[in-house]
Amino acid sequence: MSSPSSASTASTASASTFTPTSSTTTDSTDSPMEIDDLPSMTSRYSSDDPDDSDDDSDESPSSKSLPVLKRRRQSYPLKLKKHIVAKVDAMRAKDPRLTITKVMEHLGYKNYYYSRWKKDITVAEQILSKRIVDVTTVPGFIPNETHRQLHSGKVSILEPYAKQLQDKVFTLRDRGLQVGLDTVIREASRLSLTFKNKTAPAKRCVASRFIKRIGLSYRTPTHVAQKHHKETELLASAFMEMVRGRVKMMHPEAVANMDQTPIPFSYTSNKTLSKKGSRSIHLLAPGEKDRCTFNAAITMAGGKLKPLIVFKGQANGRIVKKELTTFSDGAFWYCQKNAWCDDRIMKEWVLKVLPLWIADLKAQFGNEHIVPLLILDAYKCHMQASIVTLIQDLGIEVLHIPGGCTYLCQPLDVGVNRTLKKSVKSEWDDWMERTGSVTLEKPSRKLIGEWVLKAWNDLDAQTVRNSWKKKGFEWVL
């Protein structure tokens, strides 16, 4: 049995020779790189912890005259604490001569964190297993591995009124009305005199923390309409019930949906990634925001009809005569003064695109009598008698989707337009990375046309078929 002094000497010798390339750490699992591979989950909090402050005793007199800023310490999530503690235990089990201090320094953390984190892990496991209940915590709070604290802090003064405030918010949202922080503040002021007597900034702080605690957040509306969404859903359901039996007996290739969607020349956003705390965020973006209109049609079988693209310009001007004639023949190209689909453009689409569709159906089904069905929305030029008559003269039946129901019933809106625009935006992003630092000119019409055609041609048949199958509003059950 070795003496205490010899054991101490052995421990010291082991500690002094402990390096990342030591034989005790040759295993790849002991590499500190594994810690770096974890997702960054740290945030900064101000602290007066003397252990986390630097020794400033050697500062010059001039530096001491400057304002002293609070040093900010890191806060680590429970997942990282568990990983580090397990790492230290595993390394010391492999080589008992290693000390906690040296292992923690090797991993890049202060040695006293080990004992602190072990206590945190024990408390967290007790809370998660519901073996203890802390009466100071907000009811329902259960920490998980992304939390940086084991309790939710002081109970909000609005906690006794949580049910009433939630009911108020949900009642207004069920009516389709907009609800914001001011709504919560007004209702909380009515319910609580203590809250009402607070200053305006304090009210906003308390209300903001409270709505976050109960799981509410600001969301961007996905559909804005003048009718209540439940009324629209009932109308759309009734429409689908009416047409399903009719569509079910038809060939999928003979059922088509046509719609227009705008394609912008630039996809700048009002948000960008930047360093946290930056006060000025600069962004390069093209000054003009032109667009074109993409006229598309798809069939229930997954087919795509030849598209028609409209740019801004005169109907028979220079762009049409000298520029559009050089574009790809994969689409029909036109100009309109606002790049919209008006009566003239719609007539051109009917006379150019629909005959090609009819020819394909005849080639596929021969002499079989088929009456194709074209589904349109309630857009003004789709509803005009002259347009409807022109389509019917080609032997095609027309069906209009009720106004406000396109986001539920129109296949192009359900599953195609968003995918198409996302692909075009990806092309624009690549183009901006290549040229944005050199020039802020918008992409040319020809380039936009190439991007749109590429996105359209890359759209697979299964995606097109799936767009007819929105849950609850399927065209064929």
Tab-separated table of N, CA and C in Angstrom, residues 48-121:
chain	number	residue	atom	x	y	z
A	48	ASP	N	-22.786	39.558	-10.838
A	48	ASP	CA	-21.835	40.125	-9.890
A	48	ASP	C	-20.979	39.045	-9.267
A	49	ASP	N	-20.976	37.852	-9.852
A	49	ASP	CA	-20.223	36.724	-9.323
A	49	ASP	C	-18.742	37.048	-9.343
A	50	PRO	N	-18.088	37.158	-8.187
A	50	PRO	CA	-16.669	37.512	-8.192
A	50	PRO	C	-15.808	36.457	-8.851
A	51	ASP	N	-16.305	35.208	-8.885
A	51	ASP	CA	-15.508	34.147	-9.496
A	51	ASP	C	-15.383	34.328	-10.990
A	52	ASP	N	-16.339	35.049	-11.599
A	52	ASP	CA	-16.344	35.199	-13.043
A	52	ASP	C	-15.704	36.493	-13.500
A	53	SER	N	-15.130	37.254	-12.606
A	53	SER	CA	-14.514	38.525	-12.980
A	53	SER	C	-13.020	38.353	-13.148
A	54	ASP	N	-12.411	39.165	-14.013
A	54	ASP	CA	-10.977	39.107	-14.242
A	54	ASP	C	-10.238	39.904	-13.176
A	55	ASP	N	-8.997	39.567	-12.976
A	55	ASP	CA	-8.173	40.304	-12.032
A	55	ASP	C	-7.665	41.565	-12.701
A	56	ASP	N	-8.127	42.718	-12.215
A	56	ASP	CA	-7.772	43.989	-12.837
A	56	ASP	C	-6.761	44.755	-11.996
A	57	SER	N	-6.040	44.037	-11.098
A	57	SER	CA	-5.144	44.729	-10.185
A	57	SER	C	-3.977	45.375	-10.892
A	58	ASP	N	-3.659	44.882	-12.123
A	58	ASP	CA	-2.511	45.434	-12.810
A	58	ASP	C	-2.892	46.497	-13.823
A	59	GLU	N	-4.092	47.009	-13.721
A	59	GLU	CA	-4.518	48.033	-14.665
A	59	GLU	C	-3.786	49.337	-14.383
A	60	SER	N	-3.587	50.120	-15.417
A	60	SER	CA	-2.949	51.418	-15.261
A	60	SER	C	-3.928	52.406	-14.646
A	61	PRO	N	-3.443	53.497	-14.032
A	61	PRO	CA	-4.333	54.486	-13.431
A	61	PRO	C	-5.285	55.095	-14.428
A	62	SER	N	-4.825	55.244	-15.692
A	62	SER	CA	-5.711	55.842	-16.684
A	62	SER	C	-6.877	54.941	-17.004
A	63	SER	N	-6.630	53.600	-17.019
A	63	SER	CA	-7.716	52.680	-17.325
A	63	SER	C	-8.706	52.616	-16.191
A	64	LYS	N	-8.241	52.804	-14.928
A	64	LYS	CA	-9.164	52.741	-13.801
A	64	LYS	C	-10.102	53.937	-13.775
A	65	SER	N	-9.744	55.022	-14.453
A	65	SER	CA	-10.621	56.183	-14.481
A	65	SER	C	-11.797	56.003	-15.420
A	66	LEU	N	-11.734	54.967	-16.278
A	66	LEU	CA	-12.822	54.715	-17.199
A	66	LEU	C	-13.995	54.065	-16.489
A	67	PRO	N	-15.242	54.193	-17.030
A	67	PRO	CA	-16.400	53.542	-16.406
A	67	PRO	C	-16.206	52.034	-16.391
A	68	VAL	N	-16.534	51.410	-15.275
A	68	VAL	CA	-16.402	49.967	-15.129
A	68	VAL	C	-17.701	49.309	-15.539
A	69	LEU	N	-17.632	48.430	-16.520
A	69	LEU	CA	-18.811	47.725	-17.000
A	69	LEU	C	-18.934	46.393	-16.277
A	70	LYS	N	-20.161	45.981	-16.027
A	70	LYS	CA	-20.392	44.675	-15.422
A	70	LYS	C	-19.939	43.575	-16.363
A	71	ARG	N	-19.181	42.635	-15.805
A	71	ARG	CA	-18.790	41.491	-16.610
A	71	ARG	C	-19.981	40.547	-16.742
A	72	ARG	N	-20.156	40.032	-17.910
A	72	ARG	CA	-21.296	39.169	-18.181
A	72	ARG	C	-20.823	37.721	-18.253
A	73	ARG	N	-21.528	36.860	-17.603
A	73	ARG	CA	-21.125	35.467	-17.575
A	73	ARG	C	-22.019	34.631	-18.478
A	74	GLN	N	-21.529	33.455	-18.822
A	74	GLN	CA	-22.293	32.563	-19.681
A	74	GLN	C	-23.268	31.739	-18.859
A	75	SER	N	-24.375	31.401	-19.491
A	75	SER	CA	-25.348	30.506	-18.870
A	75	SER	C	-25.493	29.290	-19.768
A	76	TYR	N	-25.375	28.106	-19.186
A	76	TYR	CA	-25.324	26.882	-19.975
A	76	TYR	C	-26.615	26.097	-19.822
A	77	PRO	N	-27.127	25.530	-20.897
A	77	PRO	CA	-28.350	24.714	-20.817
A	77	PRO	C	-28.084	23.385	-20.125
A	78	LEU	N	-29.148	22.789	-19.648
A	78	LEU	CA	-29.038	21.539	-18.911
A	78	LEU	C	-28.421	20.431	-19.755
A	79	LYS	N	-28.706	20.432	-21.040
A	79	LYS	CA	-28.156	19.404	-21.919
A	79	LYS	C	-26.632	19.434	-21.937
A	80	LEU	N	-26.066	20.642	-21.995
A	80	LEU	CA	-24.618	20.777	-22.009
A	80	LEU	C	-24.021	20.403	-20.655
A	81	LYS	N	-24.699	20.777	-19.560
A	81	LYS	CA	-24.210	20.417	-18.228
A	81	LYS	C	-24.124	18.897	-18.072
A	82	LYS	N	-25.173	18.201	-18.513
A	82	LYS	CA	-25.161	16.745	-18.430
A	82	LYS	C	-24.012	16.156	-19.242
A	83	HIS	N	-23.786	16.719	-20.400
A	83	HIS	CA	-22.733	16.201	-21.269
A	83	HIS	C	-21.359	16.373	-20.630
A	84	ILE	N	-21.099	17.553	-20.061
A	84	ILE	CA	-19.793	17.822	-19.474
A	84	ILE	C	-19.572	16.954	-18.242
A	85	VAL	N	-20.575	16.851	-17.371
A	85	VAL	CA	-20.438	16.041	-16.162
A	85	VAL	C	-20.182	14.581	-16.520
A	86	ALA	N	-20.930	14.061	-17.486
A	86	ALA	CA	-20.718	12.681	-17.918
A	86	ALA	C	-19.339	12.500	-18.531
A	87	LYS	N	-18.876	13.517	-19.241
A	87	LYS	CA	-17.557	13.469	-19.856
A	87	LYS	C	-16.463	13.386	-18.797
A	88	VAL	N	-16.588	14.243	-17.775
A	88	VAL	CA	-15.589	14.232	-16.701
A	88	VAL	C	-15.586	12.890	-15.986
A	89	ASP	N	-16.768	12.373	-15.662
A	89	ASP	CA	-16.855	11.088	-14.971
A	89	ASP	C	-16.244	9.962	-15.802
A	90	ALA	N	-16.491	9.977	-17.096
A	90	ALA	CA	-15.960	8.919	-17.962
A	90	ALA	C	-14.439	8.975	-18.040
A	91	MET	N	-13.896	10.186	-18.146
A	91	MET	CA	-12.442	10.320	-18.242
A	91	MET	C	-11.760	9.931	-16.945
A	92	ARG	N	-12.360	10.277	-15.804
A	92	ARG	CA	-11.763	9.923	-14.512
A	92	ARG	C	-11.925	8.434	-14.218
A	93	ALA	N	-12.994	7.821	-14.746
A	93	ALA	CA	-13.152	6.376	-14.576
A	93	ALA	C	-12.100	5.624	-15.380
A	94	LYS	N	-11.721	6.183	-16.511
A	94	LYS	CA	-10.704	5.545	-17.337
A	94	LYS	C	-9.315	5.697	-16.714
A	95	ASP	N	-9.063	6.854	-16.088
A	95	ASP	CA	-7.775	7.091	-15.436
A	95	ASP	C	-8.048	7.755	-14.089
A	96	PRO	N	-8.107	6.983	-12.978
A	96	PRO	CA	-8.452	7.535	-11.664
A	96	PRO	C	-7.464	8.581	-11.174
A	97	ARG	N	-6.271	8.650	-11.766
A	97	ARG	CA	-5.285	9.622	-11.312
A	97	ARG	C	-5.651	11.051	-11.726
A	98	LEU	N	-6.544	11.210	-12.687
A	98	LEU	CA	-6.918	12.542	-13.153
A	98	LEU	C	-7.767	13.248	-12.099
A	99	THR	N	-7.522	14.523	-11.933
A	99	THR	CA	-8.322	15.326	-11.005
A	99	THR	C	-9.426	16.043	-11.766
A	100	ILE	N	-10.475	16.395	-11.033
A	100	ILE	CA	-11.596	17.137	-11.645
A	100	ILE	C	-11.104	18.457	-12.215
A	101	THR	N	-10.210	19.102	-11.469
A	101	THR	CA	-9.712	20.411	-11.917
A	101	THR	C	-9.042	20.319	-13.278
A	102	LYS	N	-8.159	19.332	-13.443
A	102	LYS	CA	-7.431	19.218	-14.708
A	102	LYS	C	-8.340	18.814	-15.861
A	103	VAL	N	-9.297	17.934	-15.587
A	103	VAL	CA	-10.201	17.513	-16.659
A	103	VAL	C	-11.076	18.677	-17.100
A	104	MET	N	-11.600	19.435	-16.149
A	104	MET	CA	-12.443	20.581	-16.503
A	104	MET	C	-11.646	21.631	-17.264
A	105	GLU	N	-10.396	21.861	-16.848
A	105	GLU	CA	-9.558	22.812	-17.585
A	105	GLU	C	-9.276	22.305	-18.995
A	106	HIS	N	-9.073	20.996	-19.122
A	106	HIS	CA	-8.849	20.406	-20.442
A	106	HIS	C	-10.059	20.596	-21.360
A	107	LEU	N	-11.245	20.492	-20.772
A	107	LEU	CA	-12.477	20.674	-21.559
A	107	LEU	C	-12.834	22.138	-21.753
A	108	GLY	N	-12.149	23.036	-21.049
A	108	GLY	CA	-12.377	24.465	-21.268
A	108	GLY	C	-13.378	25.085	-20.326
A	109	TYR	N	-13.587	24.505	-19.148
A	109	TYR	CA	-14.545	25.038	-18.183
A	109	TYR	C	-13.876	25.155	-16.818
A	110	LYS	N	-14.386	26.041	-15.992
A	110	LYS	CA	-13.839	26.223	-14.659
A	110	LYS	C	-14.192	25.029	-13.782
A	111	ASN	N	-13.272	24.686	-12.866
A	111	ASN	CA	-13.404	23.436	-12.131
A	111	ASN	C	-14.611	23.407	-11.195
A	112	TYR	N	-14.990	24.579	-10.630
A	112	TYR	CA	-16.091	24.575	-9.674
A	112	TYR	C	-17.454	24.386	-10.341
A	113	TYR	N	-17.494	24.484	-11.678
A	113	TYR	CA	-18.762	24.233	-12.367
A	113	TYR	C	-19.201	22.777	-12.204
A	114	TYR	N	-18.238	21.877	-12.024
A	114	TYR	CA	-18.579	20.455	-11.958
A	114	TYR	C	-19.532	20.168	-10.799
A	115	SER	N	-19.201	20.634	-9.597
A	115	SER	CA	-20.058	20.367	-8.435
A	115	SER	C	-21.391	21.104	-8.541
A	116	ARG	N	-21.348	22.322	-9.084
A	116	ARG	CA	-22.596	23.075	-9.272
A	116	ARG	C	-23.532	22.347	-10.232
A	117	TRP	N	-22.968	21.895	-11.325
A	117	TRP	CA	-23.801	21.278	-12.364
A	117	TRP	C	-24.352	19.925	-11.911
A	118	LYS	N	-23.597	19.208	-11.100
A	118	LYS	CA	-24.116	17.943	-10.585
A	118	LYS	C	-25.350	18.187	-9.723
A	119	LYS	N	-25.327	19.250	-8.919
A	119	LYS	CA	-26.484	19.593	-8.101
A	119	LYS	C	-27.665	20.006	-8.989
A	120	ASP	N	-27.379	20.803	-10.019
A	120	ASP	CA	-28.443	21.229	-10.938
A	120	ASP	C	-29.098	20.036	-11.613
A	121	ILE	N	-28.284	19.079	-12.040
A	121	ILE	CA	-28.813	17.893	-12.725
A	121	ILE	C	-29.686	17.079	-11.781
